[in-house]
Short mmCIF file of C-alpha atoms in Angstrom, two decimals:
data_model
loop_
_atom_site.label_atom_id
_atom_site.label_comp_id
_atom_site.label_asym_id
_atom_site.label_seq_id
_atom_site.Cartn_x
_atom_site.Cartn_y
_atom_site.Cartn_z
CA UNK A 1 9.97 -18.92 5.31
CA UNK A 2 7.51 -17.20 7.66
CA UNK A 3 7.14 -14.18 5.37
CA UNK A 4 6.56 -16.45 2.36
CA UNK A 5 3.91 -18.42 4.24
CA UNK A 6 2.21 -15.22 5.41
CA UNK A 7 2.17 -13.86 1.86
CA UNK A 8 0.67 -17.12 0.57
CA UNK A 9 -1.89 -17.15 3.38
CA UNK A 10 -3.01 -13.61 2.56
CA UNK A 11 -3.38 -14.50 -1.12
CA UNK A 12 -5.44 -17.63 -0.37
CA UNK A 13 -7.74 -15.82 2.06
CA UNK A 14 -8.18 -12.93 -0.38
CA UNK A 15 -9.12 -15.42 -3.12
CA UNK A 16 -11.59 -17.08 -0.74
CA UNK A 17 -13.35 -13.80 0.11
CA UNK A 18 -13.43 -12.72 -3.53
CA UNK A 19 -15.10 -16.03 -4.38
CA UNK A 20 -17.65 -15.60 -1.57
CA UNK A 21 -18.57 -12.09 -2.68
CA UNK A 22 -18.89 -13.27 -6.27
CA UNK A 23 -21.04 -16.26 -5.27
CA UNK A 24 -23.36 -14.12 -3.15
CA UNK A 25 -23.78 -11.64 -6.02
CA UNK A 26 -25.01 -14.38 -8.38
CA UNK A 27 -28.66 -15.02 -9.13
CA UNK A 28 -29.90 -11.83 -7.52
CA UNK A 29 -32.88 -12.10 -9.86
CA UNK A 30 -34.04 -15.13 -7.84
CA UNK A 31 -37.43 -14.36 -6.26
CA UNK A 32 -36.44 -15.40 -2.74
CA UNK A 33 -33.13 -13.54 -2.89
CA UNK A 34 -34.97 -10.49 -4.17
CA UNK A 35 -37.15 -10.57 -1.06
CA UNK A 36 -34.14 -10.97 1.23
CA UNK A 37 -32.26 -8.08 -0.37
CA UNK A 38 -35.31 -5.84 -0.79
CA UNK A 39 -35.51 -2.53 1.08
CA UNK A 40 -31.85 -1.66 1.36
CA UNK A 41 -30.07 -4.24 -0.76
CA UNK A 42 -27.54 -6.77 0.43
CA UNK A 43 -25.32 -4.10 2.01
CA UNK A 44 -27.86 -3.61 4.79
CA UNK A 45 -26.57 -6.77 6.48
CA UNK A 46 -23.48 -6.48 8.68
CA UNK A 47 -22.50 -10.02 7.63
CA UNK A 48 -22.18 -9.05 3.98
CA UNK A 49 -20.51 -5.75 4.83
CA UNK A 50 -18.00 -7.79 6.81
CA UNK A 51 -17.36 -9.97 3.74
CA UNK A 52 -16.53 -6.83 1.77
CA UNK A 53 -14.40 -5.45 4.61
CA UNK A 54 -12.37 -8.66 4.88
CA UNK A 55 -11.81 -8.64 1.11
CA UNK A 56 -10.49 -5.08 1.29
CA UNK A 57 -8.23 -5.85 4.25
CA UNK A 58 -6.66 -8.95 2.73
CA UNK A 59 -6.29 -7.11 -0.55
CA UNK A 60 -4.30 -4.40 1.26
CA UNK A 61 -2.30 -7.08 3.10
CA UNK A 62 -1.44 -8.84 -0.17
CA UNK A 63 -0.44 -5.56 -1.81
CA UNK A 64 1.73 -4.74 1.19
CA UNK A 65 3.43 -8.17 0.99
CA UNK A 66 4.13 -7.89 -2.73
CA UNK A 67 5.38 -4.30 -2.70
CA UNK A 68 7.71 -5.02 0.20
CA UNK A 69 9.32 -7.81 -1.79
CA UNK A 70 9.71 -5.51 -4.79
CA UNK A 71 10.62 -2.17 -3.22
CA UNK A 72 11.71 -2.97 0.31
CA UNK A 73 10.11 -2.38 3.70
CA UNK A 74 11.05 1.25 4.26
CA UNK A 75 9.03 2.46 1.28
CA UNK A 76 5.89 0.74 2.59
CA UNK A 77 5.50 2.25 6.06
CA UNK A 78 2.28 4.14 5.17
CA UNK A 79 0.66 1.09 3.56
CA UNK A 80 1.67 -1.11 6.49
CA UNK A 81 0.32 1.42 8.98
CA UNK A 82 -2.98 1.56 7.04
CA UNK A 83 -3.11 -2.26 6.96
CA UNK A 84 -2.68 -2.41 10.73
CA UNK A 85 -5.24 0.34 11.35
CA UNK A 86 -7.78 -1.42 9.15
CA UNK A 87 -7.27 -4.75 10.90
CA UNK A 88 -7.16 -3.53 14.48
CA UNK A 89 -10.08 -1.08 14.37
CA UNK A 90 -12.44 -2.79 11.91
CA UNK A 91 -11.52 -6.19 10.44
CA UNK A 92 -10.83 -8.02 13.72
CA UNK A 93 -13.58 -6.48 15.90
CA UNK A 94 -16.34 -6.74 13.28
CA UNK A 95 -15.57 -10.31 12.16
CA UNK A 96 -15.42 -11.49 15.78
CA UNK A 97 -18.62 -9.58 16.59
CA UNK A 98 -20.45 -11.16 13.64
CA UNK A 99 -19.38 -14.64 14.76
CA UNK A 100 -20.34 -14.19 18.42
CA UNK A 101 -23.53 -12.16 17.94
CA UNK A 102 -24.89 -14.38 15.17
CA UNK A 103 -24.38 -17.68 16.93
CA UNK A 104 -25.60 -16.45 20.31
CA UNK A 105 -28.83 -15.20 18.74
CA UNK A 106 -29.12 -18.22 16.47
CA UNK A 107 -28.84 -20.65 19.39
CA UNK A 108 -31.27 -18.61 21.49
CA UNK A 109 -33.91 -18.14 18.76
CA UNK A 110 -32.85 -18.37 15.15
CA UNK A 111 -35.97 -16.56 13.93
CA UNK A 112 -34.56 -13.38 15.45
CA UNK A 113 -31.64 -13.31 13.01
CA UNK A 114 -31.76 -16.22 10.52
CA UNK A 115 -35.25 -17.64 9.86
CA UNK A 116 -35.55 -21.22 8.58
CA UNK A 117 -36.75 -19.97 5.20
CA UNK A 118 -33.18 -18.85 4.51
CA UNK A 119 -32.03 -22.48 4.55
CA UNK A 120 -33.69 -22.97 1.17
CA UNK A 121 -31.76 -20.02 -0.33
CA UNK A 122 -28.43 -20.02 1.46
CA UNK A 123 -26.60 -23.38 1.55
CA UNK A 124 -25.20 -24.53 4.88
CA UNK A 125 -21.58 -24.19 3.72
CA UNK A 126 -22.16 -20.54 2.79
CA UNK A 127 -23.77 -19.83 6.14
CA UNK A 128 -20.67 -21.21 7.90
CA UNK A 129 -18.37 -19.36 5.51
CA UNK A 130 -20.05 -16.07 6.46
CA UNK A 131 -20.59 -16.70 10.17
CA UNK A 132 -18.18 -19.40 11.38
CA UNK A 133 -14.96 -19.58 9.38
CA UNK A 134 -14.43 -15.83 9.75
CA UNK A 135 -13.24 -16.29 13.35
CA UNK A 136 -10.43 -18.84 12.79
CA UNK A 137 -9.30 -16.84 9.75
CA UNK A 138 -9.00 -13.61 11.72
CA UNK A 139 -7.36 -15.36 14.69
CA UNK A 140 -4.79 -16.87 12.33
CA UNK A 141 -3.94 -13.34 11.20
CA UNK A 142 -3.33 -12.39 14.85
CA UNK A 143 -0.98 -15.35 15.28
CA UNK A 144 0.90 -14.93 12.00
CA UNK A 145 1.79 -11.26 12.27
CA UNK A 146 1.86 -8.54 14.95
CA UNK A 147 -0.19 -5.42 14.34
CA UNK A 148 0.54 -1.95 15.64
CA UNK A 149 -2.48 -0.70 17.58
CA UNK A 150 -3.38 3.00 17.69
CA UNK A 151 -4.10 4.68 21.01
CA UNK A 152 -7.24 3.42 22.71
CA UNK A 153 -8.91 6.79 22.14
CA UNK A 154 -8.22 6.69 18.40
CA UNK A 155 -9.13 3.05 17.99
CA UNK A 156 -12.39 3.23 19.92
CA UNK A 157 -13.33 6.50 18.18
CA UNK A 158 -12.88 4.95 14.73
CA UNK A 159 -14.84 1.89 15.82
CA UNK A 160 -17.60 4.13 17.18
CA UNK A 161 -17.73 6.07 13.91
CA UNK A 162 -18.19 2.82 11.96
CA UNK A 163 -20.88 1.63 14.40
CA UNK A 164 -22.78 4.92 14.22
CA UNK A 165 -22.64 4.86 10.43
CA UNK A 166 -24.16 1.36 10.32
CA UNK A 167 -26.84 2.10 12.92
CA UNK A 168 -27.73 5.26 10.98
CA UNK A 169 -28.19 3.17 7.84
CA UNK A 170 -30.43 0.70 9.69
CA UNK A 171 -32.59 3.54 11.03
CA UNK A 172 -32.73 5.23 7.61
CA UNK A 173 -33.89 1.99 5.97
CA UNK A 174 -36.63 1.65 8.61
CA UNK A 175 -37.80 5.24 8.16
CA UNK A 176 -37.87 4.83 4.37
CA UNK A 177 -39.44 1.37 4.15
CA UNK A 178 -41.12 0.72 7.49
CA UNK A 179 -39.27 -2.59 7.89
CA UNK A 180 -36.34 -3.52 10.10
CA UNK A 181 -33.21 -5.17 8.72
CA UNK A 182 -33.34 -7.82 11.45
CA UNK A 183 -36.56 -9.30 12.92
CA UNK A 184 -35.11 -8.84 16.41
CA UNK A 185 -35.29 -5.05 16.12
CA UNK A 186 -39.03 -5.11 15.41
CA UNK A 187 -39.62 -6.61 18.86
CA UNK A 188 -37.91 -3.75 20.71
CA UNK A 189 -39.34 -0.46 21.96
CA UNK A 190 -37.48 2.82 21.28
CA UNK A 191 -35.82 2.53 24.70
CA UNK A 192 -35.03 -1.09 23.98
CA UNK A 193 -33.46 -0.13 20.64
CA UNK A 194 -31.28 2.49 22.32
CA UNK A 195 -30.18 -0.03 24.93
CA UNK A 196 -29.55 -2.71 22.28
CA UNK A 197 -27.40 -0.44 20.11
CA UNK A 198 -25.50 0.84 23.16
CA UNK A 199 -24.80 -2.66 24.46
CA UNK A 200 -23.77 -3.76 20.98
CA UNK A 201 -21.15 -1.02 20.88
CA UNK A 202 -19.89 -1.92 24.36
CA UNK A 203 -19.66 -5.53 23.18
CA UNK A 204 -17.70 -4.73 20.02
CA UNK A 205 -15.48 -2.27 21.93
CA UNK A 206 -14.69 -5.10 24.36
CA UNK A 207 -13.73 -7.24 21.38
CA UNK A 208 -11.40 -4.47 20.19
CA UNK A 209 -9.69 -4.41 23.59
CA UNK A 210 -9.50 -8.21 23.56
CA UNK A 211 -7.75 -8.06 20.20
CA UNK A 212 -5.22 -5.64 21.63
CA UNK A 213 -4.59 -7.99 24.56
CA UNK A 214 -4.17 -10.98 22.25
CA UNK A 215 -1.71 -9.04 20.11
CA UNK A 216 0.26 -8.04 23.21
CA UNK A 217 0.17 -11.58 24.60
CA UNK A 218 1.51 -13.05 21.38
CA UNK A 219 3.91 -10.35 20.23
CA UNK A 220 4.56 -7.93 23.08
CA UNK A 221 3.98 -4.20 22.98
CA UNK A 222 4.29 -3.27 19.30
CA UNK A 223 5.49 0.21 18.40
CA UNK A 224 4.03 2.17 15.53
CA UNK A 225 6.01 1.67 12.33
CA UNK A 226 5.82 5.34 11.51
CA UNK A 227 8.13 6.20 14.40
CA UNK A 228 10.17 3.05 14.84
CA UNK A 229 13.21 3.80 12.67
CA UNK A 230 13.69 7.23 14.22
CA UNK A 231 13.21 5.78 17.68
CA UNK A 232 15.88 3.13 17.18
CA UNK A 233 18.38 5.61 15.78
CA UNK A 234 17.84 8.53 18.15
CA UNK A 235 17.27 7.00 21.57
CA UNK A 236 18.74 9.22 24.30
CA UNK A 237 22.46 8.66 24.75
CA UNK A 238 22.08 7.73 28.41
CA UNK A 239 20.16 4.58 27.48
CA UNK A 240 22.20 1.44 28.09
CA UNK A 241 22.68 -1.00 25.23
CA UNK A 242 20.56 -3.57 27.08
CA UNK A 243 17.69 -1.12 27.15
CA UNK A 244 18.10 -0.47 23.44
CA UNK A 245 18.11 -4.19 22.70
CA UNK A 246 14.50 -4.40 23.87
CA UNK A 247 13.47 -2.24 20.91
CA UNK A 248 15.12 -4.45 18.29
CA UNK A 249 12.91 -5.57 15.40
CA UNK A 250 10.99 -8.79 15.66
CA UNK A 251 12.41 -11.27 13.16
CA UNK A 252 9.12 -12.47 11.70
CA UNK A 253 7.22 -9.21 11.40
CA UNK A 254 7.03 -5.68 10.09
CA UNK A 255 6.34 -4.21 13.53
CA UNK A 256 8.75 -3.68 16.38
CA UNK A 257 8.02 -5.30 19.70
CA UNK A 258 9.34 -4.75 23.19
CA UNK A 259 9.31 -8.49 23.79
CA UNK A 260 11.96 -9.21 21.15
CA UNK A 261 15.17 -10.74 22.44
CA UNK A 262 17.24 -10.05 19.36
CA UNK A 263 20.19 -7.75 19.86
CA UNK A 264 21.04 -4.90 17.52
CA UNK A 265 22.73 -6.05 14.34
CA UNK A 266 26.20 -4.79 13.35
CA UNK A 267 24.55 -2.97 10.46
CA UNK A 268 22.39 -0.92 12.87
CA UNK A 269 25.41 -0.13 15.05
CA UNK A 270 27.32 1.01 11.97
CA UNK A 271 24.37 3.13 10.91
CA UNK A 272 24.30 4.82 14.31
CA UNK A 273 28.02 5.53 14.19
CA UNK A 274 27.64 7.06 10.71
CA UNK A 275 24.95 9.37 12.08
CA UNK A 276 27.02 10.26 15.11
CA UNK A 277 24.80 8.42 17.60
CA UNK A 278 26.47 6.23 20.17
CA UNK A 279 27.49 5.82 23.79
CA UNK A 280 27.83 8.86 25.95
#
């Protein structure tokens, strides 16, 4: 039941993000929209890049769900690992960052990030779809399914690479056009810009670590899928069965968690015996 619900949830969210991207792409010939998207196009905004990122992630998640039902879990370890990497290092941190950064700046001084003139072009429901609903959607993903996190070094490095790529694009647009993507940046000195970009990365890195904590709090310490099967089958012989039970698969997920209380199934025990692995 849980897997069916998760599959349906992924499909509905994917459909929602596809609709949003399609809606935003309409009427780009409108004079006001042309001004908004001038000098860099719509992909200069992190909000719209996040919309595309979420569409890609939920597309991968849906594909993973469907293929597992058709071909079985073991054939999908690479796709599942890619799904988890995409969510943990980009989809969760960026969507949460967009929500928090946008609303903090909006409440402080909306002209810094979302001038009133945009209200005549972007309807209120679309504004909330891009900046508000993204948080409950991504938190629901955390609750529905555990995700295997990479090492902190790998995760933060990938996040830094994405951040540097976006900042480089912002700076390139400014050098080419003489205008900043966000009005806030025009008010900062070079030192202020360096401090702002550095603090922004520290902020989004903190969100990444928060996501890891939330995942651990909900699901326990998840083990990478790429090594799980081998780990379960070839644990050292001096391990007690109670110790091995802690590495049993979580019933509602594709990842393996140390917090699971399920004991090894007879099928796994038989598989170990067939491979010559057992008590010492």
